[in-house]
Coordinates of C-alpha atoms in Angstrom, one line a residue:
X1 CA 119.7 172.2 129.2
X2 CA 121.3 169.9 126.5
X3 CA 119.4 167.7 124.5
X4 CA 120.7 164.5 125.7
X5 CA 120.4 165.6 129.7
X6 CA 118.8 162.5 131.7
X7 CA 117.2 163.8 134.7
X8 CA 114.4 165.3 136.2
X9 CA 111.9 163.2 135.7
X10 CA 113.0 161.7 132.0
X11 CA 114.1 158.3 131.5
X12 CA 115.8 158.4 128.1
X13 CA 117.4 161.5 126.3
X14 CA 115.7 164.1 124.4
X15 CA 116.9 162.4 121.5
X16 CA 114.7 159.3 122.0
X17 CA 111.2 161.1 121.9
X18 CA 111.2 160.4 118.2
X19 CA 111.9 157.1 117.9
X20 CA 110.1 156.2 120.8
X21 CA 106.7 157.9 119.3
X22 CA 107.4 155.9 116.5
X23 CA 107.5 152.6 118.3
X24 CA 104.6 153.1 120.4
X25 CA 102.6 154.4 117.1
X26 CA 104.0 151.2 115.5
X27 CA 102.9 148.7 118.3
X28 CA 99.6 150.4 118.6
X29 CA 98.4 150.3 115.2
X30 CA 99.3 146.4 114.6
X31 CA 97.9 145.6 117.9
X32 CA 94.1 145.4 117.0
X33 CA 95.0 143.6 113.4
X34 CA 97.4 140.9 115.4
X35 CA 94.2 140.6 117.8
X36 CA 91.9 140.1 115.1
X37 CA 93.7 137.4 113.6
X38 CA 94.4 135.6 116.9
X39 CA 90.7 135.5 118.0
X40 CA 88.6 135.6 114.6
X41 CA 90.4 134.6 111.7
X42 CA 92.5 131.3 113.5
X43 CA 89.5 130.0 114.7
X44 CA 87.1 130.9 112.3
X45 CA 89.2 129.1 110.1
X46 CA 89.6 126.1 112.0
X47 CA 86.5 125.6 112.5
X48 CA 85.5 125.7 108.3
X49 CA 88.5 123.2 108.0
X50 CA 86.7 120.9 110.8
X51 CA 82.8 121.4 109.5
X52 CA 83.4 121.7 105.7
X53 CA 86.8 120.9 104.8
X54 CA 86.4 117.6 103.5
X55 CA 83.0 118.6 101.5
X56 CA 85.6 121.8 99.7
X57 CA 87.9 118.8 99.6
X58 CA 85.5 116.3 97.7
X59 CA 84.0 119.2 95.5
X60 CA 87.0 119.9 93.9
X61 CA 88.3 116.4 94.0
X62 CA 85.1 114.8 92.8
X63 CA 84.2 117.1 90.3
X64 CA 83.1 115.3 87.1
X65 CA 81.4 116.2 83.9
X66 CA 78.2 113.7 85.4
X67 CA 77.1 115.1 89.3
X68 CA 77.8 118.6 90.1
X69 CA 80.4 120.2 92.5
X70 CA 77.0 121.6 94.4
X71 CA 75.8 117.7 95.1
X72 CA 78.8 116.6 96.4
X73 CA 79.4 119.7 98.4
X74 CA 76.0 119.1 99.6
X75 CA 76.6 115.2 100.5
X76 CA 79.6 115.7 102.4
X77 CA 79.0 119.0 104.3
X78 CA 76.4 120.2 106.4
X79 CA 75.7 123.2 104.2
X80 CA 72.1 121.9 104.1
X81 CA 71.5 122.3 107.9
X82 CA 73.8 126.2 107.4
X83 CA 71.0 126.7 104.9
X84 CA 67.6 125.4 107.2
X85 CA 69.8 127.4 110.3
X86 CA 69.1 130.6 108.1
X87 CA 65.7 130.6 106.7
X88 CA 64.8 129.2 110.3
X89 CA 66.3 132.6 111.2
X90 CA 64.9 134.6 108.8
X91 CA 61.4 133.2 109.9
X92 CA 61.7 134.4 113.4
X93 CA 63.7 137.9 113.1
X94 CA 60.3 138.5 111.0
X95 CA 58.1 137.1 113.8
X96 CA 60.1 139.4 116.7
X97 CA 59.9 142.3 113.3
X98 CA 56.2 141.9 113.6
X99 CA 55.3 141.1 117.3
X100 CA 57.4 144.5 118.0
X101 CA 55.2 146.0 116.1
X102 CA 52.0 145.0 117.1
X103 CA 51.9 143.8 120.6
X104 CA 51.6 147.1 123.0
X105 CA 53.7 145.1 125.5
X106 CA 56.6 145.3 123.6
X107 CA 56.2 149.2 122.7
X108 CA 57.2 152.2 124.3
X109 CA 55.3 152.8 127.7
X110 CA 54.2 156.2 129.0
X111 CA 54.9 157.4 132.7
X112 CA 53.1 159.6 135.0
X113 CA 54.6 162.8 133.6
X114 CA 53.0 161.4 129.8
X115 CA 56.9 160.3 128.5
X116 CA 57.6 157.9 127.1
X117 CA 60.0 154.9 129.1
X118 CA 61.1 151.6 127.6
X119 CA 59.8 148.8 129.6
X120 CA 61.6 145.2 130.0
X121 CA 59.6 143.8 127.2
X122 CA 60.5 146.6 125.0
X123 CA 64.2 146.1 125.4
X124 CA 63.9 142.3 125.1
X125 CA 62.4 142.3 121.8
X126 CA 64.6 145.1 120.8
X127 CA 67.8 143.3 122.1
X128 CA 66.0 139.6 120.3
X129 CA 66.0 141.5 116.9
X130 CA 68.8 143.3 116.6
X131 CA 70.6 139.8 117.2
X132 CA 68.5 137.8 115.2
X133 CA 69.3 140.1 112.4
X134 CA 72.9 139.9 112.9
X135 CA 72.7 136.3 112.7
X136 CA 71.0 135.7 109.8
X137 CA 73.4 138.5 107.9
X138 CA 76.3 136.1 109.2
X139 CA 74.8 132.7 108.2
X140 CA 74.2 133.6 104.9
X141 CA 77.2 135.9 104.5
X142 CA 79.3 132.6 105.9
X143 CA 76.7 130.6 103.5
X144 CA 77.5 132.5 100.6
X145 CA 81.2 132.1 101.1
X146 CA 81.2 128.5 101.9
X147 CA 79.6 128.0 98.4
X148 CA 81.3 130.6 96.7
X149 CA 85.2 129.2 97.6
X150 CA 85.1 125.6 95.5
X151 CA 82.8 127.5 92.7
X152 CA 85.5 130.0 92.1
X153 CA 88.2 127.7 92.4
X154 CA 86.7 125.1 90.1
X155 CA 86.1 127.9 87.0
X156 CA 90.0 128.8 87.5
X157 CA 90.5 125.3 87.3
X158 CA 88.4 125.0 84.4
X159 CA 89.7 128.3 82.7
X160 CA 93.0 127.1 82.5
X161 CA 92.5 124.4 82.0
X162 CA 94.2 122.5 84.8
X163 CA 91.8 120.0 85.2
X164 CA 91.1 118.2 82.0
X165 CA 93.8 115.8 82.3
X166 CA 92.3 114.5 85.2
X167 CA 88.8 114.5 83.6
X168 CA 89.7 112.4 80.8

């Protein structure tokens, strides 16, 4: 049997294994990155650009010594309603938090054997708070970034300077 014999079930030589497991080791590790950018980052981004690009815009192109970046960020994006949207959130994952808790409807259940079952009410205020709480970590994660990006560009700005000719 020679290393380059075709036949016998094999499509390409011997020879090929290698650099075949290399490609398909290649093409499956940059799969789920390629993904990720195609279905979170593109839109995620797009949609920042549509609901608070031109309040990023006017922080850093408004920015004066007399109102702060924060109050013109504020005026021309919807970071108020982002903000209300999370402590909104925050108010009811604590109200689901404490209703689980308390309310034997939304406990576990026994059956005849004296086990204990989960009934429909148990999973939907299981399956309410574990979203809730996900939410509220993403709106004030996304809240927190949405602030943080014209802060940290305005102090570069600041730091080196860049700006003061257009203050003066």
């Amino acid at each position: 049997a020679a290393p380059c014999e075709v036949g016998r079930g094999r499509a390409v030589p011997r020879i090929c294994d290698i650099p075949l497991l290399l490609v398909t080791l290649f093409v499956a590790l940059s799969w789920n990155p390629f993904m990720l950018v195609i279905s979170v980052v593109l839109p995620m981004t797009n949609a920042i650009e549509a609901f608070f690009g031109a309040g990023m815009r006017a922080a850093y192109c408004g920015y004066s010594l007399s109102e702060s970046w924060f109050q013109i960020f504020q005026a021309w994006s919807p970071i108020t309603s982002v903000g209300k949207i999370g402590l909104y959130s925050i108010f009811l994952t604590f109200s689901i938090f404490v209703a689980r808790k308390t309310l034997p409807s939304l406990q576990f259940a026994k059956d005849e054997a004296g086990a204990p079952r989960a009934t429909r009410m148990y999973l939907y205020g299981y399956n309410a708070q574990a979203f809730l709480a996900r939410f509220t970590i993403t709106i004030f994660v996304a809240g927190i970034f949405l602030c943080s990006v014209p802060y940290f560009h305005l102090s570069v700005m600041s730091s080196s300077g860049a700006g003061e000719e257009l203050q003066a």
